[in-house]
Amino acid sequence: MAVRMPASLLGPAAPGFERPLDVLEACHGRIATQCDTLDKLLAHLPVHGADIQAQQAARAVLTYFDTAAVQHHDDEERNLFPLLEQTKAPGACDLVETLTLEHDELAQLWRRLRMQLAQIEAGSHATLDAALTRRFVAFNRAHLEFENTHVLPLARQVLDATAIERLGRAMAARRGVPFPG
């Protein structure tokens, strides 16, 4: 007789694209984790330099923000935000405008930080601009908090099942994976 492990020991299953708002929220959690890694890297570098751990951490952050975070912003800007604007919910257009501007600022900060992380990943440089790193991390955290407390609840309230499915299908297609079901 096979022993079944309780699901709680394996951790929660990642949401699928049939639940795109949950996917976006889970991505926010992964962005926060990468911000934690940046905080740790900032403390690690003065003591250990660009050692193997620092190089691996820099690589993980680079990989995430160069791929998944870009897809995440595309999910929001190309799909979620237009759907919210179409609902004509009070304040939705202002919300979308503010968040799009924040995405632009985050992208500018990332371009600057990315260069330094690439040097750390290569082992050729052992410092990060602390002010820039802290600004990037703080801005990301504030942005995520705002989206989690305002945007996702609004989307859950105003988007119907057809819009939710359209969002999920677009997100799956962006990643080249089949839509569930």
PDB file of C-alpha atoms in Angstrom:
ATOM      1  CA  MET A   1       0.000   0.000   0.000  1.00  0.00           C
ATOM      2  CA  ALA A   2       1.449   3.384  -1.032  1.00  0.00           C
ATOM      3  CA  VAL A   3       1.674   6.080   1.583  1.00  0.00           C
ATOM      4  CA  ARG A   4       0.188   9.390   0.475  1.00  0.00           C
ATOM      5  CA  MET A   5       1.952  12.519   1.609  1.00  0.00           C
ATOM      6  CA  PRO A   6      -0.305  15.319   2.763  1.00  0.00           C
ATOM      7  CA  ALA A   7      -0.360  18.172   0.259  1.00  0.00           C
ATOM      8  CA  SER A   8       0.741  20.599   2.986  1.00  0.00           C
ATOM      9  CA  LEU A   9       4.162  18.923   3.152  1.00  0.00           C
ATOM     10  CA  LEU A  10       4.683  19.559  -0.535  1.00  0.00           C
ATOM     11  CA  GLY A  11       3.611  23.166  -0.331  1.00  0.00           C
ATOM     12  CA  PRO A  12       0.775  24.794  -2.215  1.00  0.00           C
ATOM     13  CA  ALA A  13       0.451  24.030  -5.897  1.00  0.00           C
ATOM     14  CA  ALA A  14       1.230  26.923  -8.210  1.00  0.00           C
ATOM     15  CA  PRO A  15      -1.932  28.411  -9.719  1.00  0.00           C
ATOM     16  CA  GLY A  16      -2.639  27.659 -13.361  1.00  0.00           C
ATOM     17  CA  PHE A  17      -3.490  30.100 -16.118  1.00  0.00           C
ATOM     18  CA  GLU A  18      -7.183  29.319 -15.679  1.00  0.00           C
ATOM     19  CA  ARG A  19      -6.738  31.490 -12.551  1.00  0.00           C
ATOM     20  CA  PRO A  20      -4.668  34.336 -14.037  1.00  0.00           C
ATOM     21  CA  LEU A  21      -5.168  36.780 -11.171  1.00  0.00           C
ATOM     22  CA  ASP A  22      -3.755  34.182  -8.788  1.00  0.00           C
ATOM     23  CA  VAL A  23      -0.821  33.690 -11.188  1.00  0.00           C
ATOM     24  CA  LEU A  24      -0.152  37.441 -11.105  1.00  0.00           C
ATOM     25  CA  GLU A  25      -0.313  37.459  -7.312  1.00  0.00           C
ATOM     26  CA  ALA A  26       2.064  34.482  -7.106  1.00  0.00           C
ATOM     27  CA  CYS A  27       4.454  36.321  -9.398  1.00  0.00           C
ATOM     28  CA  HIS A  28       4.363  39.245  -6.978  1.00  0.00           C
ATOM     29  CA  GLY A  29       5.572  36.834  -4.315  1.00  0.00           C
ATOM     30  CA  ARG A  30       8.454  35.721  -6.537  1.00  0.00           C
ATOM     31  CA  ILE A  31       9.424  39.337  -7.229  1.00  0.00           C
ATOM     32  CA  ALA A  32       9.486  39.932  -3.460  1.00  0.00           C
ATOM     33  CA  THR A  33      11.747  36.875  -3.093  1.00  0.00           C
ATOM     34  CA  GLN A  34      14.153  38.319  -5.664  1.00  0.00           C
ATOM     35  CA  CYS A  35      14.119  41.582  -3.705  1.00  0.00           C
ATOM     36  CA  ASP A  36      15.081  39.574  -0.615  1.00  0.00           C
ATOM     37  CA  THR A  37      17.978  38.110  -2.606  1.00  0.00           C
ATOM     38  CA  LEU A  38      19.128  41.606  -3.570  1.00  0.00           C
ATOM     39  CA  ASP A  39      19.053  42.662   0.093  1.00  0.00           C
ATOM     40  CA  LYS A  40      21.143  39.623   1.035  1.00  0.00           C
ATOM     41  CA  LEU A  41      23.551  40.216  -1.839  1.00  0.00           C
ATOM     42  CA  LEU A  42      24.046  43.811  -0.749  1.00  0.00           C
ATOM     43  CA  ALA A  43      25.115  42.569   2.703  1.00  0.00           C
ATOM     44  CA  HIS A  44      27.140  39.640   1.327  1.00  0.00           C
ATOM     45  CA  LEU A  45      29.374  41.484  -1.147  1.00  0.00           C
ATOM     46  CA  PRO A  46      31.393  43.667   1.290  1.00  0.00           C
ATOM     47  CA  VAL A  47      32.315  40.597   3.341  1.00  0.00           C
ATOM     48  CA  HIS A  48      32.760  37.901   0.690  1.00  0.00           C
ATOM     49  CA  GLY A  49      33.151  39.749  -2.603  1.00  0.00           C
ATOM     50  CA  ALA A  50      31.902  38.252  -5.858  1.00  0.00           C
ATOM     51  CA  ASP A  51      32.320  34.661  -4.675  1.00  0.00           C
ATOM     52  CA  ILE A  52      30.385  31.726  -6.081  1.00  0.00           C
ATOM     53  CA  GLN A  53      27.352  32.457  -3.874  1.00  0.00           C
ATOM     54  CA  ALA A  54      27.282  36.083  -4.991  1.00  0.00           C
ATOM     55  CA  GLN A  55      27.620  35.052  -8.629  1.00  0.00           C
ATOM     56  CA  GLN A  56      24.769  32.555  -8.273  1.00  0.00           C
ATOM     57  CA  ALA A  57      22.559  35.118  -6.534  1.00  0.00           C
ATOM     58  CA  ALA A  58      23.283  37.716  -9.216  1.00  0.00           C
ATOM     59  CA  ARG A  59      22.498  35.137 -11.923  1.00  0.00           C
ATOM     60  CA  ALA A  60      19.178  34.235 -10.274  1.00  0.00           C
ATOM     61  CA  VAL A  61      18.123  37.887 -10.016  1.00  0.00           C
ATOM     62  CA  LEU A  62      19.223  38.607 -13.591  1.00  0.00           C
ATOM     63  CA  THR A  63      17.379  35.590 -14.939  1.00  0.00           C
ATOM     64  CA  TYR A  64      14.196  36.468 -13.101  1.00  0.00           C
ATOM     65  CA  PHE A  65      14.041  40.165 -13.927  1.00  0.00           C
ATOM     66  CA  ASP A  66      15.138  39.624 -17.536  1.00  0.00           C
ATOM     67  CA  THR A  67      12.435  37.029 -18.253  1.00  0.00           C
ATOM     68  CA  ALA A  68       9.587  36.374 -15.811  1.00  0.00           C
ATOM     69  CA  ALA A  69       9.316  39.963 -14.587  1.00  0.00           C
ATOM     70  CA  VAL A  70       9.183  41.241 -18.189  1.00  0.00           C
ATOM     71  CA  GLN A  71       6.424  38.753 -18.990  1.00  0.00           C
ATOM     72  CA  HIS A  72       4.613  39.794 -15.815  1.00  0.00           C
ATOM     73  CA  HIS A  73       4.627  43.476 -16.778  1.00  0.00           C
ATOM     74  CA  ASP A  74       3.448  42.516 -20.276  1.00  0.00           C
ATOM     75  CA  ASP A  75       0.623  40.484 -18.712  1.00  0.00           C
ATOM     76  CA  GLU A  76      -0.480  43.559 -16.841  1.00  0.00           C
ATOM     77  CA  GLU A  77       0.101  46.271 -19.455  1.00  0.00           C
ATOM     78  CA  ARG A  78      -1.028  44.398 -22.565  1.00  0.00           C
ATOM     79  CA  ASN A  79      -3.855  42.368 -21.081  1.00  0.00           C
ATOM     80  CA  LEU A  80      -4.997  43.134 -17.529  1.00  0.00           C
ATOM     81  CA  PHE A  81      -4.880  46.936 -17.676  1.00  0.00           C
ATOM     82  CA  PRO A  82      -6.899  47.208 -20.935  1.00  0.00           C
ATOM     83  CA  LEU A  83      -9.495  44.835 -19.475  1.00  0.00           C
ATOM     84  CA  LEU A  84      -9.768  47.013 -16.366  1.00  0.00           C
ATOM     85  CA  GLU A  85     -10.124  50.168 -18.469  1.00  0.00           C
ATOM     86  CA  GLN A  86     -12.866  48.538 -20.560  1.00  0.00           C
ATOM     87  CA  THR A  87     -14.964  47.958 -17.443  1.00  0.00           C
ATOM     88  CA  LYS A  88     -15.092  51.720 -16.895  1.00  0.00           C
ATOM     89  CA  ALA A  89     -14.822  51.066 -13.162  1.00  0.00           C
ATOM     90  CA  PRO A  90     -14.368  54.315 -11.230  1.00  0.00           C
ATOM     91  CA  GLY A  91     -10.671  55.192 -10.988  1.00  0.00           C
ATOM     92  CA  ALA A  92      -9.514  52.308 -13.209  1.00  0.00           C
ATOM     93  CA  CYS A  93      -7.999  54.540 -15.896  1.00  0.00           C
ATOM     94  CA  ASP A  94      -6.084  56.619 -13.345  1.00  0.00           C
ATOM     95  CA  LEU A  95      -4.888  53.446 -11.654  1.00  0.00           C
ATOM     96  CA  VAL A  96      -3.636  52.024 -14.957  1.00  0.00           C
ATOM     97  CA  GLU A  97      -1.850  55.261 -15.847  1.00  0.00           C
ATOM     98  CA  THR A  98      -0.079  55.373 -12.473  1.00  0.00           C
ATOM     99  CA  LEU A  99       0.987  51.730 -12.642  1.00  0.00           C
ATOM    100  CA  THR A 100       2.244  52.040 -16.218  1.00  0.00           C
ATOM    101  CA  LEU A 101       4.416  54.987 -15.193  1.00  0.00           C
ATOM    102  CA  GLU A 102       5.714  52.965 -12.243  1.00  0.00           C
ATOM    103  CA  HIS A 103       6.569  50.077 -14.578  1.00  0.00           C
ATOM    104  CA  ASP A 104       8.562  52.508 -16.726  1.00  0.00           C
ATOM    105  CA  GLU A 105      10.476  53.788 -13.705  1.00  0.00           C
ATOM    106  CA  LEU A 106      11.140  50.244 -12.473  1.00  0.00           C
ATOM    107  CA  ALA A 107      12.483  49.347 -15.941  1.00  0.00           C
ATOM    108  CA  GLN A 108      14.861  52.339 -15.846  1.00  0.00           C
ATOM    109  CA  LEU A 109      16.124  51.378 -12.403  1.00  0.00           C
ATOM    110  CA  TRP A 110      16.526  47.773 -13.533  1.00  0.00           C
ATOM    111  CA  ARG A 111      18.659  48.749 -16.540  1.00  0.00           C
ATOM    112  CA  ARG A 112      21.078  50.536 -14.216  1.00  0.00           C
ATOM    113  CA  LEU A 113      21.149  47.767 -11.621  1.00  0.00           C
ATOM    114  CA  ARG A 114      21.395  45.050 -14.263  1.00  0.00           C
ATOM    115  CA  MET A 115      24.804  46.244 -15.452  1.00  0.00           C
ATOM    116  CA  GLN A 116      26.242  45.894 -11.955  1.00  0.00           C
ATOM    117  CA  LEU A 117      24.675  42.472 -11.410  1.00  0.00           C
ATOM    118  CA  ALA A 118      26.100  41.224 -14.719  1.00  0.00           C
ATOM    119  CA  GLN A 119      29.584  42.183 -13.512  1.00  0.00           C
ATOM    120  CA  ILE A 120      29.018  40.363 -10.220  1.00  0.00           C
ATOM    121  CA  GLU A 121      27.718  37.315 -12.073  1.00  0.00           C
ATOM    122  CA  ALA A 122      30.935  37.331 -14.137  1.00  0.00           C
ATOM    123  CA  GLY A 123      33.016  37.688 -10.965  1.00  0.00           C
ATOM    124  CA  SER A 124      34.629  40.857 -12.306  1.00  0.00           C
ATOM    125  CA  HIS A 125      33.084  43.319  -9.861  1.00  0.00           C
ATOM    126  CA  ALA A 126      32.140  42.964  -6.208  1.00  0.00           C
ATOM    127  CA  THR A 127      29.973  45.948  -5.375  1.00  0.00           C
ATOM    128  CA  LEU A 128      26.437  47.114  -5.894  1.00  0.00           C
ATOM    129  CA  ASP A 129      25.354  50.722  -5.679  1.00  0.00           C
ATOM    130  CA  ALA A 130      23.599  50.479  -2.308  1.00  0.00           C
ATOM    131  CA  ALA A 131      21.325  53.478  -2.861  1.00  0.00           C
ATOM    132  CA  LEU A 132      20.229  52.220  -6.281  1.00  0.00           C
ATOM    133  CA  THR A 133      19.660  48.678  -4.989  1.00  0.00           C
ATOM    134  CA  ARG A 134      17.649  49.875  -1.996  1.00  0.00           C
ATOM    135  CA  ARG A 135      15.603  52.194  -4.211  1.00  0.00           C
ATOM    136  CA  PHE A 136      14.854  49.369  -6.669  1.00  0.00           C
ATOM    137  CA  VAL A 137      13.880  46.988  -3.866  1.00  0.00           C
ATOM    138  CA  ALA A 138      11.753  49.556  -2.004  1.00  0.00           C
ATOM    139  CA  PHE A 139      10.006  50.697  -5.169  1.00  0.00           C
ATOM    140  CA  ASN A 140       9.241  47.107  -6.142  1.00  0.00           C
ATOM    141  CA  ARG A 141       7.870  46.311  -2.684  1.00  0.00           C
ATOM    142  CA  ALA A 142       5.640  49.403  -2.646  1.00  0.00           C
ATOM    143  CA  HIS A 143       4.446  48.690  -6.181  1.00  0.00           C
ATOM    144  CA  LEU A 144       3.628  45.061  -5.342  1.00  0.00           C
ATOM    145  CA  GLU A 145       1.783  46.068  -2.189  1.00  0.00           C
ATOM    146  CA  PHE A 146      -0.294  48.576  -4.152  1.00  0.00           C
ATOM    147  CA  GLU A 147      -1.150  46.049  -6.843  1.00  0.00           C
ATOM    148  CA  ASN A 148      -2.036  43.391  -4.257  1.00  0.00           C
ATOM    149  CA  THR A 149      -4.265  45.709  -2.241  1.00  0.00           C
ATOM    150  CA  HIS A 150      -5.876  47.749  -5.042  1.00  0.00           C
ATOM    151  CA  VAL A 151      -5.466  46.313  -8.525  1.00  0.00           C
ATOM    152  CA  LEU A 152      -6.046  42.607  -7.977  1.00  0.00           C
ATOM    153  CA  PRO A 153      -9.084  43.148  -5.700  1.00  0.00           C
ATOM    154  CA  LEU A 154     -10.545  45.540  -8.297  1.00  0.00           C
ATOM    155  CA  ALA A 155      -9.926  43.009 -11.071  1.00  0.00           C
ATOM    156  CA  ARG A 156     -11.577  40.251  -9.032  1.00  0.00           C
ATOM    157  CA  GLN A 157     -14.561  42.511  -8.490  1.00  0.00           C
ATOM    158  CA  VAL A 158     -15.118  43.890 -12.007  1.00  0.00           C
ATOM    159  CA  LEU A 159     -13.837  41.277 -14.491  1.00  0.00           C
ATOM    160  CA  ASP A 160     -16.301  38.652 -15.631  1.00  0.00           C
ATOM    161  CA  ALA A 161     -15.499  35.021 -16.433  1.00  0.00           C
ATOM    162  CA  THR A 162     -14.965  35.776 -20.138  1.00  0.00           C
ATOM    163  CA  ALA A 163     -12.427  38.512 -19.380  1.00  0.00           C
ATOM    164  CA  ILE A 164     -10.652  36.296 -16.854  1.00  0.00           C
ATOM    165  CA  GLU A 165     -10.376  33.499 -19.412  1.00  0.00           C
ATOM    166  CA  ARG A 166      -9.115  35.922 -22.073  1.00  0.00           C
ATOM    167  CA  LEU A 167      -6.457  37.143 -19.643  1.00  0.00           C
ATOM    168  CA  GLY A 168      -5.405  33.592 -18.773  1.00  0.00           C
ATOM    169  CA  ARG A 169      -5.220  32.540 -22.418  1.00  0.00           C
ATOM    170  CA  ALA A 170      -3.049  35.558 -23.292  1.00  0.00           C
ATOM    171  CA  MET A 171      -0.723  34.872 -20.375  1.00  0.00           C
ATOM    172  CA  ALA A 172      -0.341  31.200 -21.343  1.00  0.00           C
ATOM    173  CA  ALA A 173       0.273  32.113 -24.993  1.00  0.00           C
ATOM    174  CA  ARG A 174       2.943  34.645 -23.990  1.00  0.00           C
ATOM    175  CA  ARG A 175       4.824  31.794 -22.330  1.00  0.00           C
ATOM    176  CA  GLY A 176       4.178  29.317 -25.113  1.00  0.00           C
ATOM    177  CA  VAL A 177       2.197  26.918 -22.935  1.00  0.00           C
ATOM    178  CA  PRO A 178      -1.257  25.459 -23.602  1.00  0.00           C
ATOM    179  CA  PHE A 179      -4.221  26.934 -21.794  1.00  0.00           C
ATOM    180  CA  PRO A 180      -5.641  24.372 -19.318  1.00  0.00           C
ATOM    181  CA  GLY A 181      -8.846  22.615 -20.211  1.00  0.00           C
TER     182      GLY A 181
END
